[in-house]
Coordinates of C-alpha atoms in Angstrom, one line a residue:
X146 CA 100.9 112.4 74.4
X147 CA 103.9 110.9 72.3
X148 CA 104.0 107.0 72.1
X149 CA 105.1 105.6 74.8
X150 CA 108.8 104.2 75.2
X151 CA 110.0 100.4 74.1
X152 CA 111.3 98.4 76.6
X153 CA 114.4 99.0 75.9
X154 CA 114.4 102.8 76.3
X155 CA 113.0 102.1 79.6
X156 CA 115.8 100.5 80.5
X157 CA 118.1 102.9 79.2
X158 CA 116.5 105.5 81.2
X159 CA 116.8 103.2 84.3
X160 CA 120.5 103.4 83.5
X161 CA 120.8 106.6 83.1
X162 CA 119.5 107.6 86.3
X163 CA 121.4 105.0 88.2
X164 CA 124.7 106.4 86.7
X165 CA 123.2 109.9 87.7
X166 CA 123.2 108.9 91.3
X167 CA 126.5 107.4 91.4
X168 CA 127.9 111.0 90.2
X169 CA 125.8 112.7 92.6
X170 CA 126.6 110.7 95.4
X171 CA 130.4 110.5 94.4
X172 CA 130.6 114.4 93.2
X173 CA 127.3 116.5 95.3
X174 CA 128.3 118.1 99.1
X175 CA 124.2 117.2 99.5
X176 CA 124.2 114.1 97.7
X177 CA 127.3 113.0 99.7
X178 CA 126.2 113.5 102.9
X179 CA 122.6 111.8 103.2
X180 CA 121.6 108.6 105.4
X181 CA 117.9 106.7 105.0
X182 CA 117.7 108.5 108.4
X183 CA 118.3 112.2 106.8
X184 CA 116.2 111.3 103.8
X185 CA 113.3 109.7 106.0
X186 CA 110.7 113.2 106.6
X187 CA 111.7 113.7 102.5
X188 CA 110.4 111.1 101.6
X189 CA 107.2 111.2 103.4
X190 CA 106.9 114.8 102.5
X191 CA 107.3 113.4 98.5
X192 CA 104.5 110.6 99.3
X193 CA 102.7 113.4 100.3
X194 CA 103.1 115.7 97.1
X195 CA 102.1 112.5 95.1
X196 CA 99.1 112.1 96.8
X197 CA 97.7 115.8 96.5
X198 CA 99.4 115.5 92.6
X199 CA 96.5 112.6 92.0
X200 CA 93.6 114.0 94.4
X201 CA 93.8 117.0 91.6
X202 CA 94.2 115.1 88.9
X203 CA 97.1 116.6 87.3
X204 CA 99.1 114.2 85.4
X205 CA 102.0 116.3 85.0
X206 CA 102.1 116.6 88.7
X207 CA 101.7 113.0 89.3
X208 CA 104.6 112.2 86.9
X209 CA 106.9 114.6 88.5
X210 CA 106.2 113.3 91.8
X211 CA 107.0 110.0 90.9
X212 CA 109.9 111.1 89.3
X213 CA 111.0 112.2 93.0
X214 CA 109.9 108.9 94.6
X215 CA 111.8 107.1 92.0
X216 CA 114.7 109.2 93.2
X217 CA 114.5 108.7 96.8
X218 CA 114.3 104.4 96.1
X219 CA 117.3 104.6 93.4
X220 CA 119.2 106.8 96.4
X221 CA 118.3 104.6 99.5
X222 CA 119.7 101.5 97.2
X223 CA 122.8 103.0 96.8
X224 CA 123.4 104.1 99.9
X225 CA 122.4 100.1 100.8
X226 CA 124.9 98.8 98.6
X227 CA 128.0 101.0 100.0
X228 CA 126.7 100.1 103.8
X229 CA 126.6 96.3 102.3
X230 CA 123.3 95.2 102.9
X231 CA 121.3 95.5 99.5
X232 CA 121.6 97.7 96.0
X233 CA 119.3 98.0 93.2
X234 CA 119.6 94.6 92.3
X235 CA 119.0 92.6 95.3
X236 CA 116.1 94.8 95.9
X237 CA 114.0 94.4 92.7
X238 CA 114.5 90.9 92.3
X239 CA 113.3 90.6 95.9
X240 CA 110.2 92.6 95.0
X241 CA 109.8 90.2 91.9
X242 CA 109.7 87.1 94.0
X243 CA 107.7 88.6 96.5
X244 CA 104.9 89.2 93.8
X245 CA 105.4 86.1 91.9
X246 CA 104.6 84.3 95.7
X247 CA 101.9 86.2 96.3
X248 CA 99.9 86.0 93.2
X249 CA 99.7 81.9 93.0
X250 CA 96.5 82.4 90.8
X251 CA 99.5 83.9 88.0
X252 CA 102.4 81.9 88.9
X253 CA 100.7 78.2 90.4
X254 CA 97.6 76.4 90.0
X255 CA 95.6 78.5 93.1
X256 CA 92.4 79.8 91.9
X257 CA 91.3 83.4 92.1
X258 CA 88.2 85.1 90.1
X259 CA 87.7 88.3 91.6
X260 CA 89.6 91.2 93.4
X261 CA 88.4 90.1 96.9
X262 CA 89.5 86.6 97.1
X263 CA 93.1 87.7 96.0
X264 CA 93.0 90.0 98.7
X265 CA 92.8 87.5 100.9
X266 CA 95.3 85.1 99.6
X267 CA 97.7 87.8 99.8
X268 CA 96.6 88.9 103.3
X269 CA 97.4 84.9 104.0
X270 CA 100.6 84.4 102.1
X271 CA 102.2 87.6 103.9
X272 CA 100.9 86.4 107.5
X273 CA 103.0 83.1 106.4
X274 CA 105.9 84.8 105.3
X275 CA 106.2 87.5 107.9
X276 CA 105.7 85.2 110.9
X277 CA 103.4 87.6 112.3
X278 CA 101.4 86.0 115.5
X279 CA 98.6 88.8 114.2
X280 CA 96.9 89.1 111.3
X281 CA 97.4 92.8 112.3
X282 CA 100.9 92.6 113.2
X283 CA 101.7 94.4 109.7
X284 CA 99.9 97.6 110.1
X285 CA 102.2 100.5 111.1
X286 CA 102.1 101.9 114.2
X287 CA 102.7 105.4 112.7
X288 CA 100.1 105.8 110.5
X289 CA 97.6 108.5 110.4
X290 CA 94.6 107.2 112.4
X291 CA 91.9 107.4 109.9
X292 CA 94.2 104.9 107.4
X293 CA 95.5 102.5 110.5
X294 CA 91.1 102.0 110.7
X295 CA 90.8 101.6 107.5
X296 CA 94.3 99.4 107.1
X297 CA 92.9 97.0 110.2
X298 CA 89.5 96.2 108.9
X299 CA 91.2 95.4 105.3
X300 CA 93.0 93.0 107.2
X301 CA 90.7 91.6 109.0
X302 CA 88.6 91.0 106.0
X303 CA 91.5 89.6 104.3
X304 CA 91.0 86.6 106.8
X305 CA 87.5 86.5 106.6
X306 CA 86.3 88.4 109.5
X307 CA 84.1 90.8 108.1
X308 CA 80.4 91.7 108.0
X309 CA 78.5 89.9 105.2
X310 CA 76.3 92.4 104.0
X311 CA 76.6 96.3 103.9
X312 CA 72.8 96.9 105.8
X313 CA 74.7 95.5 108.6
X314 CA 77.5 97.6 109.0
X315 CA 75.0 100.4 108.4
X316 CA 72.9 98.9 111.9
X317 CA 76.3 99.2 113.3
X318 CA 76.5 103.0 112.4
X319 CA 73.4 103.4 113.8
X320 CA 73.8 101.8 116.5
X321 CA 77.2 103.6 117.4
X322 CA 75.5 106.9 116.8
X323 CA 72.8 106.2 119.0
X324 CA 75.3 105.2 122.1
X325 CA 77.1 108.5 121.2
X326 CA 74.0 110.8 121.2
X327 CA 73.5 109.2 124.7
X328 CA 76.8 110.1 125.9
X329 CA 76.8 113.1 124.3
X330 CA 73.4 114.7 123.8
X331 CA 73.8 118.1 122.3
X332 CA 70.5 119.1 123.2
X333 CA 71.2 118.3 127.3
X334 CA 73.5 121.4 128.8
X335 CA 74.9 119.2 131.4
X336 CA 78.9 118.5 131.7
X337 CA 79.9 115.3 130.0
X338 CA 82.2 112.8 130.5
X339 CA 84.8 113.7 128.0
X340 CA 86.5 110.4 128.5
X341 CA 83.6 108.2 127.7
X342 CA 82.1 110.3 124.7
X343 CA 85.8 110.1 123.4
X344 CA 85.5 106.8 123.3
X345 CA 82.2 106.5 121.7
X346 CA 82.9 109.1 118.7
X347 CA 86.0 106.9 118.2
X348 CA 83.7 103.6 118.0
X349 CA 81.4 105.9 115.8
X350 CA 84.6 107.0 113.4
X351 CA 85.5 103.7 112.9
X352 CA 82.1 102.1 111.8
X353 CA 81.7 104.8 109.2
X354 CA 85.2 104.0 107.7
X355 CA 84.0 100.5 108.0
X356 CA 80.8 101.3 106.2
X357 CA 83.0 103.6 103.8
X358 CA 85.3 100.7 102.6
X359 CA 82.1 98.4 102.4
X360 CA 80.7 100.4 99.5
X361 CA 84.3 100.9 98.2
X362 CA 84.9 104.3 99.2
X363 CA 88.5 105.5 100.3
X364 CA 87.2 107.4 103.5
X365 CA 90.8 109.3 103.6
X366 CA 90.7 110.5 100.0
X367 CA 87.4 111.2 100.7
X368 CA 87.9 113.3 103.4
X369 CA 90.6 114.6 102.0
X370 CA 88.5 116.0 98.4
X371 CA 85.9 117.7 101.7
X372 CA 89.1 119.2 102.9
X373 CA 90.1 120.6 99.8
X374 CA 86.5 122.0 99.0
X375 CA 86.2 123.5 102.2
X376 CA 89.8 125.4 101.9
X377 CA 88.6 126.3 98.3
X378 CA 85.3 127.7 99.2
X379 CA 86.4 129.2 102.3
X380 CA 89.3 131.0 100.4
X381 CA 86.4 132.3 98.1
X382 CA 85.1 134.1 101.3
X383 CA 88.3 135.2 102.5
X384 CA 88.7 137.3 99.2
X385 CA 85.1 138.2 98.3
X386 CA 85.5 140.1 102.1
X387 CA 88.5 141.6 100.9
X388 CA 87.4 142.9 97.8
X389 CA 84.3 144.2 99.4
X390 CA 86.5 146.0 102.4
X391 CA 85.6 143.9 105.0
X392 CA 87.1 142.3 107.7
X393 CA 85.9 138.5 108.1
X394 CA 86.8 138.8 112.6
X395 CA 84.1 142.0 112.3
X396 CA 81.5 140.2 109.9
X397 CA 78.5 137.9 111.3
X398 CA 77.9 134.4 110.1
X399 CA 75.1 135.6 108.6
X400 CA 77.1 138.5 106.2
X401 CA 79.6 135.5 105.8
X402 CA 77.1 132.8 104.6
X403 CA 76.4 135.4 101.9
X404 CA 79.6 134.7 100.3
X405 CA 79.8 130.9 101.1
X406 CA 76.5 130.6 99.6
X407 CA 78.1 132.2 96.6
X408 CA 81.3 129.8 96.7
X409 CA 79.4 126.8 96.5
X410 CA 77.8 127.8 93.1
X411 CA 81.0 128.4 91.5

């Protein structure tokens, strides 16, 4: 990799691609046309991209992904700053203030040694700052289950109201489990009541992404890398079939454990 840039060649790069914009958006049919609203599901689709860029660790994905972000923040300022509410200006140095407040341990005389405790101060400083009346009045409502758990215990945690050591959020594992399998026992052919062993698995889920963040494990990206093995793996049985002349809706398991068996070697 070549040297990295000077500061000023950063900027100049900034530059450019803010005079890029206004061409595109004075000059482009596209360009010309988009709203936040229009550019809203791109954007998440681009988060999206990034995120499976960096589970594969590719760093010429992750750059070009980040290239598109980049894009969609430059373009949502400039549409800002012809509606009259913000540009690229008002926006940075809001984000620059925002992280000078929040890190008094930088910019004042708090104290702060490790990564937890500024967690918490910034978990208290934004409670302050955003008026919420809950410390979990910042976590989207739109976000994917597994990260809204995840999101909410941080939170919680940030305020101090968290288990104190990880054998006890283990208990609580065990203890969910143990309600489920009583709800739900797998070995009993009797009807159960769907509504209650929903419940329960959902009170299971959400102690093992507590336990997860405990011992500093990302439960989505870690669900994410079993997702990706299974589609690899699974993939590797569609085509060793193929090659073979089979069809995988005629095998048995048992044929088709043959070549998962082999997949997971690879």
């Amino acid at each position: 990799m070549s040297n990295l840039s000077t500061r000023a060649e950063q900027l100049a790069a900034f530059d450019r691609l803010l005079t890029i914009m206004d061409e595109l958006r004075a000059q482009c049919p596209w360009d010309k046309k988009q709203t936040t609203e229009s550019l809203r599901h791109l954007t998440i689709e681009e988060t999206f991209e990034l995120s499976d860029a960096i589970l594969e660790g590719n760093p010429e994905e992750i750059k070009k992904e980040l290239g598109d972000i980049l894009l969609h923040i430059v373009f949502y300022a400039k549409i800002g700053s012809e509606e009259g509410n913000f540009d690229i200006t008002t926006l940075t140095n809001a984000l620059c203030e925002k992280l000078i407040r929040r890190h008094p341990h930088i910019y004042g005389d708090v104290q702060a040694n490790d990564a937890d405790t500024v967690s918490q101060n910034w978990e208290k400083i934004k409670l302050k700052e955003k008026g919420n009346v809950s410390v979990l009045g910042g976590v989207p409502k739109s976000l994917p289950a597994l990260i809204k758990a995840m999101r909410i215990q941080e939170k919680a945690r940030g305020v101090g109201f968290d288990w104190e050591e990880k054998h006890q959020v283990w208990e609580k594992v065990e203890e969910e489990m143990q309600e489920f399998k009583e709800e739900f026992n797998a070995a009993d052919e009797k009807e159960i009541d769907k509504e209650k062993a929903t419940a329960e698995f959902g009170d299971l889920l959400f102690s093992l992404i507590n336990y997860a963040r405990f011992i500093y494990i990302n439960p989505e990206e870690a669900l994410e890398r079993t997702n990706l093995k299974f589609i690899k793996r699974f993939q590797y049985l569609e085509n060793a079939a193929k090659t073979a002349g089979k069809n995988l809706s005629e095998m048995t398991l048992a044929e088709m454990d043959v070549y998962w068996n082999e997949a997971k070697k690879q």
